[in-house]
Amino acid sequence: MIEIGKTIIKFPPLIEGVLIKRYKRFLADIELDDGEVVTAHCANTGPMKGVLWPGRRVRLKYSPSPKRKLDWSWEQAEVPSHNENKKCWVGINTSLPNKLIKHLIEANCLERQFGQISSIKPEVVYGLERKSRIDLLLYPSIQNEDSRKIFVEVKNTTWCEDSLALFPDTVTTRGQKHLKELMSVYPDSRAVLIPCISRSDIELFAPGEIADPEYGRLFREALTKGVEVIPCAFGFFIDHITWEGTRPLQNSREK
């Protein structure tokens, strides 16, 4: 098991620069510290509320390949933090949260919540019309008291108000659908939503109903129908990511 504050993933040091602009959803122009301006792929195509700050520092991964249109990928953004006027690095790559949560489960960091897990399958078809894919499908070990399969939906969470993390940061019909799909597998299986909080300066999680009121309504309905919510927080650094533990849940932003 990985202890709180310890590294869960290491990687070659990222390269820093300053964000000039994000545009066409997938692209960002960034000035590196040596003055070179590069265009990076931006995996987060949403509004990036609270983390899109032109003029602030960002971190990029350089991975040239004949199979890639762009050599650079935008990975992290520096943002103001509520914590004593400090700054915080936030992970903005939406392809990373599933990997982080899978690492957590494999390292038994969520054993208290899930018990022992024998295997994990990603992107398994499921749902009311069999047209959705669950992020992670967990198969419990035979020694678990609860033998039900566990359907896990992961949501990258970067937006916050002070120390309160919020998801979503815009209207998400896809996210609404995922809540309905999770409700449909219960009680035959366990249904779990994991907000992957990609920043360390967070104390609580709540649904971002100010951005999507219908998501907030469905979120609370899902809780009453057996869906579990486990907010998990991480710290982002230039060459590694740390496990910062779970966070308490508020079922409404208003509380």
Short mmCIF file of C-alpha atoms in Angstrom, two decimals:
data_model
loop_
_atom_site.label_atom_id
_atom_site.label_comp_id
_atom_site.label_asym_id
_atom_site.label_seq_id
_atom_site.Cartn_x
_atom_site.Cartn_y
_atom_site.Cartn_z
CA MET A 1 0.00 0.00 0.00
CA ILE A 2 1.24 3.49 -0.88
CA GLU A 3 1.20 5.89 2.06
CA ILE A 4 -0.42 9.32 1.90
CA GLY A 5 1.97 11.84 0.37
CA LYS A 6 4.08 9.18 -1.32
CA THR A 7 4.74 8.86 -5.05
CA ILE A 8 2.29 6.78 -7.06
CA ILE A 9 3.66 7.52 -10.56
CA LYS A 10 7.09 8.76 -11.70
CA PHE A 11 8.01 10.10 -15.14
CA PRO A 12 10.82 12.09 -16.83
CA PRO A 13 10.82 15.75 -15.72
CA LEU A 14 8.29 17.89 -17.54
CA ILE A 15 9.32 21.10 -19.29
CA GLU A 16 8.01 24.41 -18.02
CA GLY A 17 6.76 27.47 -19.85
CA VAL A 18 4.06 30.12 -19.84
CA LEU A 19 0.61 29.64 -21.39
CA ILE A 20 -0.14 32.09 -24.20
CA LYS A 21 -3.56 30.78 -25.21
CA ARG A 22 -5.70 27.67 -25.60
CA TYR A 23 -7.76 27.48 -28.81
CA LYS A 24 -9.68 25.11 -31.08
CA ARG A 25 -10.26 22.99 -27.93
CA PHE A 26 -7.26 20.73 -28.58
CA LEU A 27 -4.43 23.25 -29.00
CA ALA A 28 -2.38 25.50 -26.70
CA ASP A 29 0.44 27.91 -27.54
CA ILE A 30 3.12 28.02 -24.85
CA GLU A 31 6.34 30.00 -24.52
CA LEU A 32 9.11 27.83 -23.09
CA ASP A 33 11.63 29.26 -20.66
CA ASP A 34 14.23 29.52 -23.45
CA GLY A 35 11.87 31.78 -25.43
CA GLU A 36 10.72 29.21 -27.99
CA VAL A 37 6.96 29.18 -28.66
CA VAL A 38 5.48 25.70 -29.18
CA THR A 39 2.01 24.34 -29.88
CA ALA A 40 0.92 21.57 -27.53
CA HIS A 41 -1.92 19.09 -27.60
CA CYS A 42 -4.53 19.80 -24.92
CA ALA A 43 -6.35 16.60 -23.91
CA ASN A 44 -8.86 18.56 -21.81
CA THR A 45 -11.39 19.91 -24.30
CA GLY A 46 -13.77 21.35 -21.70
CA PRO A 47 -13.88 24.94 -20.40
CA MET A 48 -11.16 24.18 -17.80
CA LYS A 49 -12.92 26.51 -15.37
CA GLY A 50 -10.53 27.82 -12.74
CA VAL A 51 -7.39 26.35 -14.32
CA LEU A 52 -7.17 28.11 -17.69
CA TRP A 53 -4.93 31.08 -16.89
CA PRO A 54 -3.05 32.65 -19.85
CA GLY A 55 0.16 34.19 -18.57
CA ARG A 56 0.68 31.58 -15.86
CA ARG A 57 3.15 28.73 -15.79
CA VAL A 58 2.41 25.33 -17.27
CA ARG A 59 4.26 22.03 -17.68
CA LEU A 60 4.60 20.04 -20.89
CA LYS A 61 5.67 16.57 -21.95
CA TYR A 62 7.92 16.32 -24.99
CA SER A 63 7.39 13.07 -26.88
CA PRO A 64 8.17 13.37 -30.60
CA SER A 65 6.90 10.56 -32.79
CA PRO A 66 6.06 10.09 -36.48
CA LYS A 67 2.61 8.93 -35.33
CA ARG A 68 1.89 12.20 -33.49
CA LYS A 69 0.83 15.49 -35.08
CA LEU A 70 2.31 17.45 -32.15
CA ASP A 71 5.49 16.73 -30.21
CA TRP A 72 4.24 18.47 -27.07
CA SER A 73 1.45 17.61 -24.63
CA TRP A 74 0.12 19.99 -21.98
CA GLU A 75 0.13 18.11 -18.66
CA GLN A 76 -0.08 20.53 -15.72
CA ALA A 77 -1.11 24.10 -14.92
CA GLU A 78 -0.10 26.35 -12.03
CA VAL A 79 -3.08 28.09 -10.41
CA PRO A 80 -3.73 30.27 -7.36
CA SER A 81 -4.59 28.26 -4.26
CA HIS A 82 -6.84 29.13 -1.33
CA ASN A 83 -4.09 27.75 0.92
CA GLU A 84 -2.31 30.76 2.46
CA ASN A 85 -1.99 32.59 -0.86
CA LYS A 86 0.16 29.82 -2.26
CA LYS A 87 0.05 28.31 -5.73
CA CYS A 88 -0.91 24.80 -6.73
CA TRP A 89 -0.09 22.57 -9.68
CA VAL A 90 -3.09 20.88 -11.29
CA GLY A 91 -3.13 17.89 -13.63
CA ILE A 92 -5.14 18.78 -16.74
CA ASN A 93 -4.55 15.68 -18.91
CA THR A 94 -7.92 13.89 -18.94
CA SER A 95 -6.33 10.62 -20.12
CA LEU A 96 -4.45 10.25 -16.82
CA PRO A 97 -7.14 9.79 -14.09
CA ASN A 98 -8.11 6.25 -15.13
CA LYS A 99 -4.46 5.21 -14.88
CA LEU A 100 -4.08 6.85 -11.47
CA ILE A 101 -7.15 5.13 -10.03
CA LYS A 102 -6.06 1.77 -11.49
CA HIS A 103 -2.66 2.25 -9.82
CA LEU A 104 -4.41 3.01 -6.52
CA ILE A 105 -6.48 -0.15 -6.65
CA GLU A 106 -3.53 -2.33 -7.66
CA ALA A 107 -1.52 -0.89 -4.76
CA ASN A 108 -4.39 -1.74 -2.33
CA CYS A 109 -4.83 1.93 -1.42
CA LEU A 110 -8.61 1.50 -1.63
CA GLU A 111 -8.76 -1.90 0.04
CA ARG A 112 -10.95 -0.54 2.84
CA GLN A 113 -13.54 0.56 0.28
CA PHE A 114 -13.27 -2.35 -2.18
CA GLY A 115 -11.72 -5.26 -0.32
CA GLN A 116 -9.27 -7.47 -2.21
CA ILE A 117 -9.51 -7.24 -5.99
CA SER A 118 -8.48 -10.19 -8.17
CA SER A 119 -8.59 -8.47 -11.57
CA ILE A 120 -9.41 -5.17 -13.30
CA LYS A 121 -10.80 -4.77 -16.80
CA PRO A 122 -10.96 -1.34 -18.48
CA GLU A 123 -13.55 -0.05 -20.95
CA VAL A 124 -16.10 -2.87 -20.58
CA VAL A 125 -19.41 -2.44 -22.42
CA TYR A 126 -22.38 -2.07 -20.06
CA GLY A 127 -25.47 0.02 -19.38
CA LEU A 128 -29.16 0.24 -20.11
CA GLU A 129 -28.69 -0.09 -23.87
CA ARG A 130 -25.22 -1.69 -23.81
CA LYS A 131 -23.85 1.44 -25.50
CA SER A 132 -21.62 2.73 -22.69
CA ARG A 133 -18.20 1.64 -21.48
CA ILE A 134 -17.33 1.60 -17.80
CA ASP A 135 -13.88 3.00 -17.00
CA LEU A 136 -12.91 0.12 -14.71
CA LEU A 137 -14.68 -3.15 -13.91
CA LEU A 138 -13.36 -4.76 -10.73
CA TYR A 139 -13.66 -8.44 -9.91
CA PRO A 140 -13.45 -9.11 -6.15
CA SER A 141 -11.21 -11.80 -4.71
CA ILE A 142 -12.95 -14.98 -3.55
CA GLN A 143 -12.26 -14.08 0.10
CA ASN A 144 -14.34 -10.90 -0.12
CA GLU A 145 -17.62 -11.01 1.77
CA ASP A 146 -19.26 -9.08 -1.06
CA SER A 147 -18.74 -11.04 -4.28
CA ARG A 148 -20.48 -8.54 -6.57
CA LYS A 149 -18.60 -7.00 -9.48
CA ILE A 150 -17.74 -3.32 -8.99
CA PHE A 151 -18.41 -0.81 -11.79
CA VAL A 152 -16.15 2.23 -11.40
CA GLU A 153 -16.63 5.50 -13.29
CA VAL A 154 -13.74 8.01 -12.98
CA LYS A 155 -14.14 11.78 -13.43
CA ASN A 156 -11.19 14.17 -13.76
CA THR A 157 -11.86 16.99 -11.28
CA THR A 158 -9.89 20.26 -11.42
CA TRP A 159 -12.42 23.02 -10.69
CA CYS A 160 -12.77 24.26 -7.11
CA GLU A 161 -14.24 27.03 -4.96
CA ASP A 162 -11.79 27.62 -2.14
CA SER A 163 -11.15 24.12 -0.73
CA LEU A 164 -14.26 22.54 -2.30
CA ALA A 165 -13.69 20.45 -5.44
CA LEU A 166 -16.54 20.45 -7.96
CA PHE A 167 -17.50 18.31 -10.94
CA PRO A 168 -18.62 19.04 -13.60
CA ASP A 169 -17.47 22.51 -14.68
CA THR A 170 -19.98 22.66 -17.56
CA VAL A 171 -23.17 20.95 -18.67
CA THR A 172 -22.33 17.31 -19.38
CA THR A 173 -24.99 15.12 -20.94
CA ARG A 174 -22.37 12.38 -21.03
CA GLY A 175 -21.80 12.69 -17.29
CA GLN A 176 -25.56 12.65 -16.67
CA LYS A 177 -25.81 9.45 -18.72
CA HIS A 178 -23.01 7.83 -16.71
CA LEU A 179 -24.91 8.46 -13.47
CA LYS A 180 -28.00 6.81 -14.94
CA GLU A 181 -25.90 3.85 -16.11
CA LEU A 182 -24.36 3.44 -12.66
CA MET A 183 -27.81 3.42 -11.07
CA SER A 184 -28.88 0.70 -13.49
CA VAL A 185 -26.27 -1.86 -12.34
CA TYR A 186 -27.22 -1.62 -8.65
CA PRO A 187 -28.00 -3.76 -6.61
CA ASP A 188 -26.82 -6.74 -8.70
CA SER A 189 -23.38 -5.07 -8.80
CA ARG A 190 -21.72 -2.29 -6.85
CA ALA A 191 -21.67 1.08 -8.59
CA VAL A 192 -18.91 3.56 -7.72
CA LEU A 193 -18.17 7.08 -8.91
CA ILE A 194 -14.61 8.28 -8.25
CA PRO A 195 -13.94 12.00 -8.67
CA CYS A 196 -10.20 12.04 -9.41
CA ILE A 197 -9.22 15.34 -7.79
CA SER A 198 -6.14 16.37 -9.76
CA ARG A 199 -4.87 18.88 -7.21
CA SER A 200 -3.75 18.65 -3.58
CA ASP A 201 -5.31 21.81 -2.07
CA ILE A 202 -8.79 20.31 -1.61
CA GLU A 203 -10.70 19.37 1.55
CA LEU A 204 -14.17 18.38 0.24
CA PHE A 205 -15.98 17.30 -2.93
CA ALA A 206 -19.48 18.24 -4.13
CA PRO A 207 -21.37 18.08 -7.44
CA GLY A 208 -20.87 21.15 -9.62
CA GLU A 209 -24.58 21.88 -9.96
CA ILE A 210 -23.97 25.59 -10.50
CA ALA A 211 -22.57 24.51 -13.89
CA ASP A 212 -25.03 21.65 -14.48
CA PRO A 213 -28.16 21.59 -12.26
CA GLU A 214 -29.40 18.34 -13.80
CA TYR A 215 -26.13 16.61 -12.93
CA GLY A 216 -26.56 17.74 -9.33
CA ARG A 217 -30.09 16.32 -9.24
CA LEU A 218 -28.98 12.99 -10.72
CA PHE A 219 -26.00 12.88 -8.39
CA ARG A 220 -28.23 13.03 -5.31
CA GLU A 221 -30.66 10.52 -6.84
CA ALA A 222 -27.74 8.16 -7.47
CA LEU A 223 -26.67 8.39 -3.82
CA THR A 224 -30.16 7.42 -2.65
CA LYS A 225 -30.16 4.46 -5.06
CA GLY A 226 -26.94 2.93 -3.83
CA VAL A 227 -24.20 4.52 -5.94
CA GLU A 228 -21.04 5.06 -3.87
CA VAL A 229 -18.84 8.13 -4.30
CA ILE A 230 -15.14 8.02 -3.34
CA PRO A 231 -13.31 11.33 -4.02
CA CYS A 232 -9.56 10.66 -4.41
CA ALA A 233 -6.95 13.45 -4.37
CA PHE A 234 -3.47 13.64 -5.90
CA GLY A 235 -0.52 16.02 -5.86
CA PHE A 236 1.20 16.99 -9.11
CA PHE A 237 4.93 17.67 -9.41
CA ILE A 238 7.44 18.13 -12.22
CA ASP A 239 8.46 14.46 -12.30
CA HIS A 240 5.94 12.57 -10.19
CA ILE A 241 2.40 12.38 -8.80
CA THR A 242 1.61 11.69 -5.15
CA TRP A 243 -1.36 9.99 -3.49
CA GLU A 244 -3.05 12.48 -1.14
CA GLY A 245 -5.90 10.30 0.17
CA THR A 246 -9.67 10.37 -0.05
CA ARG A 247 -11.79 13.45 0.65
CA PRO A 248 -15.19 13.81 2.38
CA LEU A 249 -18.30 14.17 0.26
CA GLN A 250 -20.95 16.89 0.32
CA ASN A 251 -24.03 15.92 -1.66
CA SER A 252 -24.70 19.57 -2.41
CA ARG A 253 -22.54 22.62 -3.07
CA GLU A 254 -24.78 24.67 -0.79
CA LYS A 255 -23.85 22.92 2.47
#
